[in-house]
Coordinates of C-alpha atoms and ligand atoms in Angstrom, one line a residue:
X5 CA 108.1 104.5 33.5
X6 CA 106.4 101.1 33.7
X7 CA 102.7 100.6 34.2
X8 CA 101.1 99.9 37.6
X9 CA 100.7 96.3 36.5
X10 CA 104.4 96.0 35.8
X11 CA 105.2 97.3 39.2
X12 CA 102.9 94.7 40.9
X13 CA 104.5 92.0 38.7
X14 CA 108.0 93.1 39.9
X15 CA 107.2 92.8 43.6
X16 CA 105.3 89.5 43.4
X17 CA 107.5 86.6 44.7
X18 CA 109.2 84.6 42.0
X19 CA 108.8 80.9 42.0
X20 CA 111.5 79.2 44.1
X21 CA 114.5 78.0 42.0
X22 CA 115.0 75.0 44.4
X23 CA 112.9 72.8 42.2
X24 CA 115.0 73.7 39.2
X25 CA 118.2 73.1 41.2
X26 CA 117.0 69.6 42.3
X27 CA 116.2 68.8 38.7
X28 CA 119.6 70.1 37.5
X29 CA 118.0 72.7 35.3
X30 CA 119.1 75.8 37.1
X31 CA 121.2 78.1 34.7
X32 CA 124.1 77.9 37.2
X33 CA 124.3 74.2 36.5
X34 CA 125.3 74.5 32.9
X35 CA 128.7 73.4 31.7
X36 CA 129.2 76.9 30.4
X37 CA 129.1 78.3 33.9
X38 CA 131.8 75.9 35.1
X39 CA 133.9 77.0 32.2
X40 CA 133.3 80.6 33.2
X41 CA 134.3 79.8 36.8
X42 CA 137.6 78.3 35.6
X43 CA 138.1 81.3 33.4
X44 CA 137.7 83.7 36.3
X45 CA 139.8 81.9 38.8
X46 CA 142.9 84.0 38.5
X47 CA 144.5 83.0 41.7
X48 CA 144.6 79.4 40.7
X49 CA 146.2 77.8 37.7
X50 CA 143.5 75.4 36.5
X51 CA 144.0 73.2 33.5
X52 CA 143.3 69.8 32.0
X53 CA 145.8 67.2 30.8
X54 CA 145.1 64.3 28.5
X55 CA 145.9 60.8 29.7
X56 CA 149.4 61.3 28.3
X57 CA 149.9 64.6 30.0
X58 CA 149.3 66.9 27.1
X59 CA 147.9 70.3 28.1
X60 CA 144.4 70.5 26.9
X61 CA 143.0 73.7 28.5
X62 CA 144.6 76.7 30.1
X63 CA 142.8 79.3 32.3
X64 CA 143.9 82.9 32.9
X65 CA 145.2 82.0 36.3
X66 CA 147.5 79.5 34.7
X67 CA 148.7 82.1 32.2
X68 CA 149.4 84.6 35.0
X69 CA 151.2 82.0 37.1
X70 CA 153.2 80.3 34.5
X71 CA 153.5 83.0 31.8
X72 CA 152.5 80.8 28.8
X73 CA 149.7 82.0 26.6
X74 CA 147.1 79.3 25.8
X75 CA 148.4 79.0 22.2
X76 CA 152.0 78.5 23.4
X77 CA 151.2 75.6 25.8
X78 CA 148.1 73.9 24.7
X79 CA 149.2 70.7 22.9
X80 CA 152.5 70.6 24.7
X81 CA 153.4 68.0 27.4
X82 CA 153.1 69.3 31.0
X83 CA 156.7 68.2 31.8
X84 CA 157.6 71.7 30.5
X85 CA 156.9 72.9 34.0
X86 CA 159.5 70.7 35.7
X87 CA 163.3 71.1 36.1
X88 CA 165.7 69.0 34.0
X89 CA 166.5 66.9 37.0
X90 CA 162.8 66.2 37.7
X91 CA 162.2 65.3 34.1
X92 CA 165.2 62.9 34.1
X93 CA 163.8 61.4 37.3
X94 CA 160.4 61.0 35.5
X95 CA 158.6 63.0 38.2
X96 CA 155.8 64.2 35.8
X97 CA 155.0 60.7 34.7
X98 CA 155.0 59.4 38.3
X99 CA 152.6 62.1 39.4
X100 CA 150.1 61.1 36.7
X101 CA 150.6 57.4 37.7
X102 CA 149.7 58.1 41.3
X103 CA 146.6 60.1 40.2
X104 CA 145.6 57.3 37.9
X105 CA 146.0 54.7 40.6
X106 CA 144.5 56.4 43.6
X107 CA 142.5 59.2 41.9
X108 CA 144.5 62.1 43.3
X109 CA 148.0 63.4 43.7
X110 CA 149.0 66.2 46.0
X111 CA 152.4 67.8 46.3
X112 CA 154.2 71.0 47.4
X113 CA 157.4 72.1 45.7
X114 CA 159.2 74.4 43.3
X115 CA 157.6 74.8 39.8
X116 CA 159.0 76.8 36.9
X117 CA 157.6 79.6 34.9
X118 CA 158.3 80.1 31.2
X119 CA 161.1 82.5 31.9
X120 CA 162.8 80.0 34.2
X121 CA 162.0 81.7 37.5
X122 CA 160.4 79.4 40.1
X123 CA 157.6 79.6 42.6
X124 CA 156.6 77.4 45.5
X125 CA 153.4 75.6 44.4
X126 CA 150.7 73.5 46.0
X127 CA 149.7 71.1 43.3
X128 CA 146.7 68.8 43.1
X129 CA 146.2 66.4 40.2
X130 CA 142.9 64.7 39.9
X131 CA 142.0 61.8 37.6
X132 CA 138.9 62.5 35.6
X133 CA 136.9 59.4 34.7
X134 CA 133.8 58.5 32.8
X135 CA 131.0 56.9 34.8
X136 CA 132.2 53.7 33.2
X137 CA 135.6 54.2 34.8
X138 CA 137.4 55.0 31.6
X139 CA 140.1 57.6 32.2
X140 CA 139.4 60.8 30.3
X141 CA 142.4 62.8 31.5
X142 CA 143.5 64.8 34.5
X143 CA 142.6 68.1 36.1
X144 CA 145.4 70.0 37.7
X145 CA 145.1 72.9 40.2
X146 CA 148.1 74.9 41.3
X147 CA 148.3 77.6 43.9
X148 CA 151.3 79.9 44.3
X149 CA 152.3 79.5 48.0
X150 CA 155.7 81.4 47.8
X151 CA 154.6 84.3 50.0
X152 CA 153.1 82.0 52.6
X153 CA 156.0 79.6 52.6
X154 CA 158.5 82.5 53.1
X155 CA 156.4 83.9 55.9
X156 CA 156.4 80.5 57.6
X157 CA 160.1 80.1 57.1
X158 CA 160.8 83.5 58.5
X159 CA 158.6 82.8 61.5
X160 CA 160.1 79.4 62.1
X161 CA 163.6 80.8 61.7
X162 CA 163.0 83.6 64.0
X163 CA 161.8 81.4 66.8
X164 CA 164.5 78.8 66.1
X165 CA 167.3 81.4 66.0
X166 CA 166.4 82.7 69.5
X167 CA 168.6 80.7 71.9
X168 CA 168.4 82.9 74.9
X169 CA 164.7 82.3 75.3
X170 CA 162.8 79.0 75.5
X171 CA 159.9 79.6 73.2
X172 CA 157.3 76.8 73.0
X173 CA 153.6 76.2 72.8
X174 CA 151.1 74.2 74.7
X175 CA 147.7 72.8 73.8
X176 CA 144.7 73.8 75.9
X177 CA 145.6 71.2 78.5
X178 CA 149.2 72.2 78.9
X179 CA 150.8 69.5 76.7
X180 CA 153.8 70.7 74.8
X181 CA 153.2 71.1 71.0
X182 CA 156.4 72.9 69.8
X183 CA 159.9 73.5 71.1
X184 CA 162.6 75.9 69.9
X185 CA 166.4 75.6 70.2
X186 CA 166.4 78.0 73.1
X187 CA 164.1 75.7 75.0
X188 CA 166.4 72.8 74.3
X189 CA 169.4 74.8 75.5
X190 CA 167.7 76.0 78.7
X191 CA 165.7 72.9 79.7
X192 CA 168.0 70.3 78.1
X193 CA 165.2 68.3 76.5
X194 CA 165.2 67.7 72.8
X195 CA 162.0 68.4 70.9
X196 CA 161.5 64.6 70.3
X197 CA 161.7 63.9 74.1
X198 CA 159.4 66.6 75.2
X199 CA 156.7 67.3 72.6
X200 CA 153.4 65.7 73.8
X201 CA 154.4 65.8 77.5
X202 CA 152.8 68.0 80.1
X203 CA 154.6 71.3 80.9
X204 CA 154.1 70.7 84.7
X205 CA 157.2 68.6 84.6
X206 CA 159.3 71.8 84.5
X207 CA 158.0 72.8 87.9
X208 CA 159.5 71.9 91.2
X209 CA 157.8 69.1 93.1
X210 CA 156.4 71.5 95.7
X211 CA 155.0 73.9 93.0
X212 CA 153.5 71.1 91.0
X213 CA 151.9 69.7 94.1
X214 CA 150.5 73.1 95.0
X215 CA 148.8 73.1 91.6
X216 CA 150.8 76.0 90.2
X217 CA 150.9 74.9 86.6
X218 CA 147.1 74.8 86.4
X219 CA 146.9 78.1 88.2
X220 CA 149.2 79.9 85.8
X221 CA 147.3 78.6 82.7
X222 CA 144.0 79.6 84.3
X223 CA 145.4 83.1 85.0
X224 CA 146.7 83.4 81.4
X225 CA 143.4 82.2 80.0
X226 CA 141.2 84.4 82.1
X227 CA 143.3 87.6 82.1
X228 CA 145.0 87.2 78.7
X229 CA 148.5 87.2 80.2
X230 CA 150.6 85.6 82.9
X231 CA 154.0 86.8 84.0
X232 CA 156.1 85.6 86.8
X233 CA 159.5 84.4 88.2
X234 CA 160.3 81.2 90.0
X235 CA 162.4 78.0 90.2
X236 CA 162.1 75.6 87.3
X237 CA 163.7 72.2 86.9
X238 CA 165.9 71.0 84.0
X239 CA 166.0 67.5 82.5
X240 CA 169.0 66.7 84.7
X241 CA 167.1 67.8 87.8
X242 CA 169.1 71.0 88.3
X243 CA 167.1 74.1 89.1
X244 CA 167.2 77.6 87.4
X245 CA 165.5 80.8 88.3
X246 CA 163.2 81.6 85.4
X247 CA 161.2 84.6 84.2
X248 CA 158.1 83.3 82.4
X249 CA 155.5 84.9 80.1
X250 CA 152.4 82.9 79.1
X251 CA 149.9 84.1 76.5
X252 CA 146.7 82.3 75.6
X253 CA 146.3 81.5 71.9
X254 CA 142.7 81.8 70.5
X255 CA 141.2 81.1 67.1
X256 CA 139.2 83.6 65.1
X257 CA 136.1 82.7 67.1
X258 CA 137.8 83.4 70.4
X259 CA 138.0 79.7 71.3
X260 CA 141.1 78.9 73.4
X261 CA 143.4 76.6 71.4
X262 CA 146.5 76.7 73.5
X263 CA 149.2 78.8 75.0
X264 CA 152.6 80.3 74.0
X265 CA 155.2 80.3 76.6
X266 CA 158.5 82.2 76.8
X267 CA 160.9 81.3 79.5
X268 CA 164.3 82.9 80.3
X269 CA 166.9 81.6 82.6
X270 CA 167.8 84.6 84.8
X271 CA 169.6 82.7 87.6
X272 CA 172.8 84.7 87.0
X273 CA 171.0 88.0 87.2
X274 CA 169.1 86.9 90.3
X275 CA 172.3 85.8 92.0
X276 CA 174.0 89.0 91.1
X277 CA 171.1 91.0 92.4
X278 CA 171.2 89.0 95.6
X279 CA 174.9 89.7 95.9
X280 CA 174.5 93.4 95.2
X281 CA 171.6 93.6 97.7
X282 CA 173.8 91.8 100.3
X283 CA 176.7 94.2 99.7
X284 CA 174.3 97.2 99.8
X285 CA 172.9 95.9 103.2
X286 CA 176.3 95.4 104.6
X287 CA 177.4 98.8 103.4
X288 CA 174.4 100.4 104.9
X289 CA 175.1 98.8 108.3
X290 CA 178.8 99.8 108.1
X291 CA 177.9 103.4 107.1
X292 CA 175.4 103.6 110.0
X293 CA 178.0 102.2 112.4
X294 CA 180.6 104.7 111.2
X295 CA 178.2 107.5 111.4
X296 CA 177.4 106.6 114.9
X297 CA 181.0 106.2 115.9
X298 CA 181.8 109.6 114.2
X299 CA 178.9 111.3 116.0
X300 CA 180.1 109.8 119.3
X301 CA 183.7 110.9 118.7
X302 CA 182.6 114.4 117.8
X303 CA 180.4 114.7 120.8
X304 CA 183.3 113.5 122.9
X305 CA 185.8 115.9 121.4
X306 CA 183.3 118.7 121.6
X307 CA 182.8 118.2 125.4
X308 CA 186.5 117.7 125.9
X309 CA 187.2 121.0 124.1
X310 CA 184.5 122.7 126.0
X311 CA 185.8 121.4 129.3
X312 CA 189.4 122.4 128.4
X313 CA 188.5 126.0 128.1
X314 CA 188.2 127.0 131.8
X315 CA 191.4 125.3 133.1
X316 CA 193.2 126.8 130.0
X317 CA 191.9 130.2 130.8
X318 CA 193.1 129.7 134.4
X319 CA 196.6 128.8 133.3
X320 CA 196.7 131.7 130.9
X321 CA 195.3 134.2 133.5
X322 CA 197.3 133.1 136.5
X323 CA 200.6 133.0 134.5
X324 CA 199.7 136.5 133.2
X325 CA 199.1 137.7 136.8
X326 CA 202.5 136.2 138.0
X327 CA 204.3 137.9 135.1
X328 CA 202.6 141.3 135.8
X329 CA 202.7 141.3 139.6
X330 CA 205.9 139.4 140.3
X331 CA 207.8 139.6 137.0
X332 CA 210.3 142.2 138.4
X333 CA 211.2 139.8 141.2
X334 CA 211.8 136.8 139.0
X335 CA 215.1 136.0 137.3
X336 CA 215.1 136.7 133.6
X337 CA 215.0 133.0 132.5
X338 CA 212.0 132.4 134.6
X339 CA 210.1 135.3 133.0
X340 CA 211.0 133.9 129.5
X341 CA 209.7 130.5 130.5
X342 CA 206.5 131.9 131.9
X343 CA 206.0 133.9 128.7
X344 CA 206.3 130.6 126.8
X345 CA 203.6 129.2 129.0
X346 CA 201.3 132.1 128.1
X347 CA 202.0 131.7 124.4
X348 CA 201.3 127.9 124.5
X349 CA 198.1 128.5 126.4
X350 CA 197.0 131.2 123.9
X351 CA 197.8 128.8 121.1
X352 CA 195.9 126.0 122.8
X353 CA 193.0 128.3 123.4
X354 CA 192.9 129.1 119.6
X355 CA 192.9 125.4 118.8
X356 CA 190.1 124.7 121.2
X357 CA 188.1 127.6 119.8
X358 CA 188.6 126.4 116.3
X359 CA 187.7 122.8 117.2
X360 CA 184.6 124.0 118.9
X361 CA 183.6 126.0 115.9
X362 CA 184.2 123.0 113.7
X363 CA 182.2 120.8 115.9
X364 CA 179.3 123.3 116.1
X365 CA 179.1 123.5 112.3
X366 CA 178.4 119.8 112.2
X367 CA 175.6 120.0 114.8
X368 CA 173.7 123.2 114.3
X369 CA 170.8 123.6 111.9
X370 CA 172.0 125.9 109.1
X371 CA 169.3 128.3 108.0
X372 CA 169.7 129.5 104.5
X373 CA 168.6 132.8 103.0
X374 CA 169.6 134.9 100.0
X375 CA 172.9 136.5 101.0
X376 CA 174.8 139.1 99.1
X377 CA 178.2 137.7 98.2
X378 CA 179.8 141.2 98.2
X379 CA 178.2 141.9 101.6
X380 CA 179.5 138.7 103.2
X381 CA 183.0 139.3 101.8
X382 CA 183.1 142.8 103.1
X383 CA 182.1 141.5 106.6
X384 CA 184.8 139.0 106.4
X385 CA 187.4 141.6 105.4
X386 CA 186.4 143.8 108.3
X387 CA 187.4 141.0 110.7
X388 CA 190.9 140.8 109.2
X389 CA 193.8 142.3 111.2
X390 CA 193.9 146.0 110.4
X391 CA 197.6 145.8 109.5
X392 CA 196.8 143.7 106.4
X393 CA 193.2 144.5 105.7
X394 CA 194.2 146.9 103.0
X395 CA 195.9 144.2 101.0
X396 CA 192.6 142.6 100.0
X397 CA 191.0 143.6 96.7
X398 CA 187.3 143.1 96.2
X399 CA 185.5 143.1 92.9
X400 CA 182.0 141.6 93.2
X401 CA 178.8 142.6 91.5
X402 CA 176.5 143.6 94.4
X403 CA 173.6 142.0 92.7
X404 CA 175.0 138.5 93.1
X405 CA 173.1 136.6 95.8
X406 CA 173.6 133.0 97.0
X407 CA 171.5 130.8 99.2
X408 CA 173.6 130.6 102.4
X409 CA 173.9 131.2 106.0
X410 CA 175.4 134.7 106.3
X411 CA 177.5 133.9 109.5
X412 CA 178.8 130.6 108.0
X413 CA 179.6 132.2 104.7
X414 CA 181.4 135.1 106.3
X415 CA 183.5 132.7 108.5
X416 CA 184.4 130.6 105.4
X417 CA 185.5 133.7 103.4
X418 CA 187.4 135.0 106.4
X419 CA 189.3 131.7 106.7
X420 CA 190.2 131.7 102.9
X421 CA 191.2 135.4 102.8
X422 CA 193.3 135.2 106.0
X423 CA 195.1 132.1 104.6
X424 CA 195.7 133.9 101.4
X425 CA 197.3 136.8 103.3
X426 CA 199.3 134.4 105.5
X427 CA 200.9 132.0 103.1
X428 CA 203.4 134.4 101.5
X429 CA 207.2 134.1 101.5
X430 CA 208.7 136.0 104.5
X431 CA 209.3 139.7 103.7
X432 CA 206.9 139.8 100.7
X433 CA 203.8 142.0 100.8
X434 CA 200.8 139.9 100.4
X435 CA 197.9 140.5 98.1
X436 CA 194.5 138.8 97.9
X437 CA 191.8 139.3 95.3
X438 CA 188.2 138.2 95.9
X439 CA 185.8 138.0 92.9
X440 CA 182.6 136.2 92.0
X441 CA 180.7 135.2 88.8
X442 CA 177.6 133.4 87.9
X443 CA 177.9 129.9 86.5
X444 CA 174.5 128.5 85.5
X445 CA 172.5 128.0 88.6
X446 CA 175.5 128.6 90.9
X447 CA 177.7 131.5 91.9
X448 CA 181.4 130.8 92.1
X449 CA 183.5 132.9 94.5
X450 CA 187.2 133.0 93.9
X451 CA 189.8 133.9 96.5
X452 CA 193.2 134.4 94.7
X453 CA 196.6 135.0 96.2
X454 CA 200.1 135.1 94.7
X455 CA 201.8 133.4 97.7
X456 CA 203.8 130.2 98.1
X457 CA 201.2 127.9 96.5
X458 CA 200.5 124.2 97.2
X459 CA 202.0 121.1 95.7
X460 CA 199.4 119.2 93.7
X461 CA 199.7 116.1 95.9
X462 CA 198.4 118.1 98.9
X463 CA 195.4 119.7 97.3
X464 CA 193.0 117.2 98.8
X465 CA 194.3 116.7 102.3
X466 CA 194.6 120.3 103.3
X467 CA 190.8 120.3 103.7
X468 CA 191.0 117.8 106.5
X469 CA 191.2 118.6 110.2
X470 CA 194.8 119.3 111.5
X471 CA 196.3 118.8 108.0
X472 CA 199.1 121.5 107.8
X473 CA 202.0 121.7 105.4
X474 CA 204.2 123.9 107.5
X475 CA 205.5 124.3 111.0
X476 CA 203.7 126.5 113.4
X477 CA 206.8 128.6 113.7
X478 CA 207.0 129.3 109.9
X479 CA 203.2 129.9 109.5
X480 CA 201.2 129.9 112.7
X481 CA 197.8 128.1 112.6
X482 CA 195.7 125.3 113.9
X483 CA 195.0 123.3 110.7
X484 CA 191.3 123.6 111.1
X485 CA 190.5 126.6 109.0
X486 CA 190.0 124.8 105.7
X487 CA 188.1 121.9 107.4
X488 CA 185.6 124.5 108.7
X489 CA 185.3 126.0 105.1
X490 CA 184.7 122.5 103.6
X491 CA 182.1 121.6 106.3
X492 CA 180.3 124.9 106.2
X493 CA 180.1 125.2 102.4
X494 CA 179.1 121.5 102.0
X495 CA 176.4 121.9 104.6
X496 CA 175.0 124.9 102.6
X497 CA 174.8 122.7 99.5
X498 CA 177.9 124.0 97.9
X499 CA 181.4 122.8 96.9
X500 CA 184.9 124.0 97.5
X501 CA 188.1 123.3 95.6
X502 CA 191.5 124.7 95.0
X503 CA 193.9 125.2 92.0
X504 CA 197.5 126.1 92.8
X505 CA 201.0 126.5 91.4
X506 CA 203.8 126.2 93.9
X507 CA 205.8 129.4 94.0
X508 CA 203.1 131.3 92.0
X509 CA 200.0 131.3 94.2
X510 CA 196.6 129.7 94.8
X511 CA 193.0 130.1 93.8
X512 CA 190.3 128.8 96.2
X513 CA 186.8 128.4 94.7
X514 CA 183.5 128.3 96.5
X515 CA 180.4 127.4 94.5
X516 CA 177.0 127.9 96.1
X517 CA 173.4 127.9 94.7
X518 CA 172.5 131.2 93.2
X519 CA 169.5 132.9 95.0
X520 CA 168.1 134.9 92.0
Ligands
LIG76 P1 196.0 126.7 109.0 O1 195.9 127.9 108.1 O2 195.5 127.1 110.4 O3 197.3 126.1 109.0 P2 194.1 125.6 107.2 O4 193.1 124.4 107.4 O5 193.4 126.9 107.0 O6 195.0 125.6 108.5 O7 195.0 125.2 106.1 C1 195.7 124.0 106.0 C2 197.0 124.1 105.3 O8 196.7 124.3 103.9 C3 197.8 125.2 105.7 O9 198.6 124.9 106.8 C4 198.7 125.4 104.5 O10 199.7 124.5 104.5 C5 197.7 125.1 103.4 N1 197.1 126.3 102.8 C6 195.9 126.8 103.1 N2 195.7 128.0 102.4 C7 196.8 128.2 101.7 C8 197.2 129.2 100.7 N3 196.4 130.2 100.4 N4 198.4 129.1 100.1 C9 199.2 128.1 100.5 N5 198.9 127.1 101.3 C10 197.7 127.2 101.9

């Protein structure tokens, strides 16, 4: 513990050292301190050479950089640090000569360590003279710049290697200060031709006159970024569609020092996009036209079918009356002919009904609710002709529900089951099996028969209206049943397809969204 007097002494301001500094008497100004400084500079090799180039001092930085201990190198000539070629070319002597003549020599290049490895050095040699001018020797300072040089090379190489992008920099005013090979490729100017010129010459006359170059730099400088697309002009006057990014470059204090600019030629992409857009527009127009034509056609066929119904019924009804009331008075061939008329009218009636059903499916709103697959299948089976109804097997888990319209689903299943029962070789007892299973978020219903089957080449077209593979005499029908199935299932958000082996049988599948 010091006395109170000591304490006061310690807080009293000391006399300013400035006077000492001016007189050159401050402790920092002793030669010893300079030596200490040299000793502690471990990032720099700092050593002295005699007028002949003999190493006279060696600091720890020099030892670290060059690997020689002071006792190994002091007294040796400094040419030990140079390659054989450089020694033969008298490079060490020439450096000292320059320093002797002009006072200083500076250089960057490879220097060698004791073990022969090299490093990239920044070297300064200074002549040390007496006040009288007499040369005392040289001071040499070396910095290891290997890392920095490599980083610079990597950076330069990276920018140079990019040929798809024009990468260049501008000063604050928009004058070009660097130019990579991508810029040369895209804009056709060499670096020599363009560095120093203003970047506005890449703009079209209109854009330049509208002050666009200044505007984009202003945006980049004020918002920190500019991005845009537009026409630019190459050296030969040709234009290209460019995508541009401009970033302001600032120094550590935030002062704007220039801009970096990355430009890409995206003319091909732009043209392709234009083409695609053009095709898409055309396609849209054509689809709309076709949809309108289709709708018109359907409306027309619907009204025709509708209007055909009553004359048809009249033909059927009156012929029937003639047959019943006057059949006995007619000659046999006339009866047979009139029976043909009734048959044809009945068939036409069926056709018209089916067509109307098909047309209606395209127009009505289809309301969807959870529907039991087993329930809809049972309802479909009940509509089957009693004579063959018993030939249908049903194995469906009653808990399976689909999102569907019960009437539409029942009609589709009815069509598939009746087809399955119909397309059997003559004389063979038909059998149809209906089953269902869950498949992820869907339920797949399968209607399987062991009938005549379908050739692979017909598997697609049988779902189109009026597409039939057999004569009406062999297998009566209208050719609309499967078209109704396809339209109905598709409108309920499902899909339908078939697998078949001719002579073995067919499996029709309906997939619908599960409702639970
Ligand atoms: P239709 O049964 O009235 O002829 P569809 O549209 O229901 O019309 O069927 C179209 C055609 O597809 C049928 O004519 C037939 O050739 C073929 N087809 C449909 N279902 C089967 C099946 N289960 N087995 C074999 N062929 C079938």
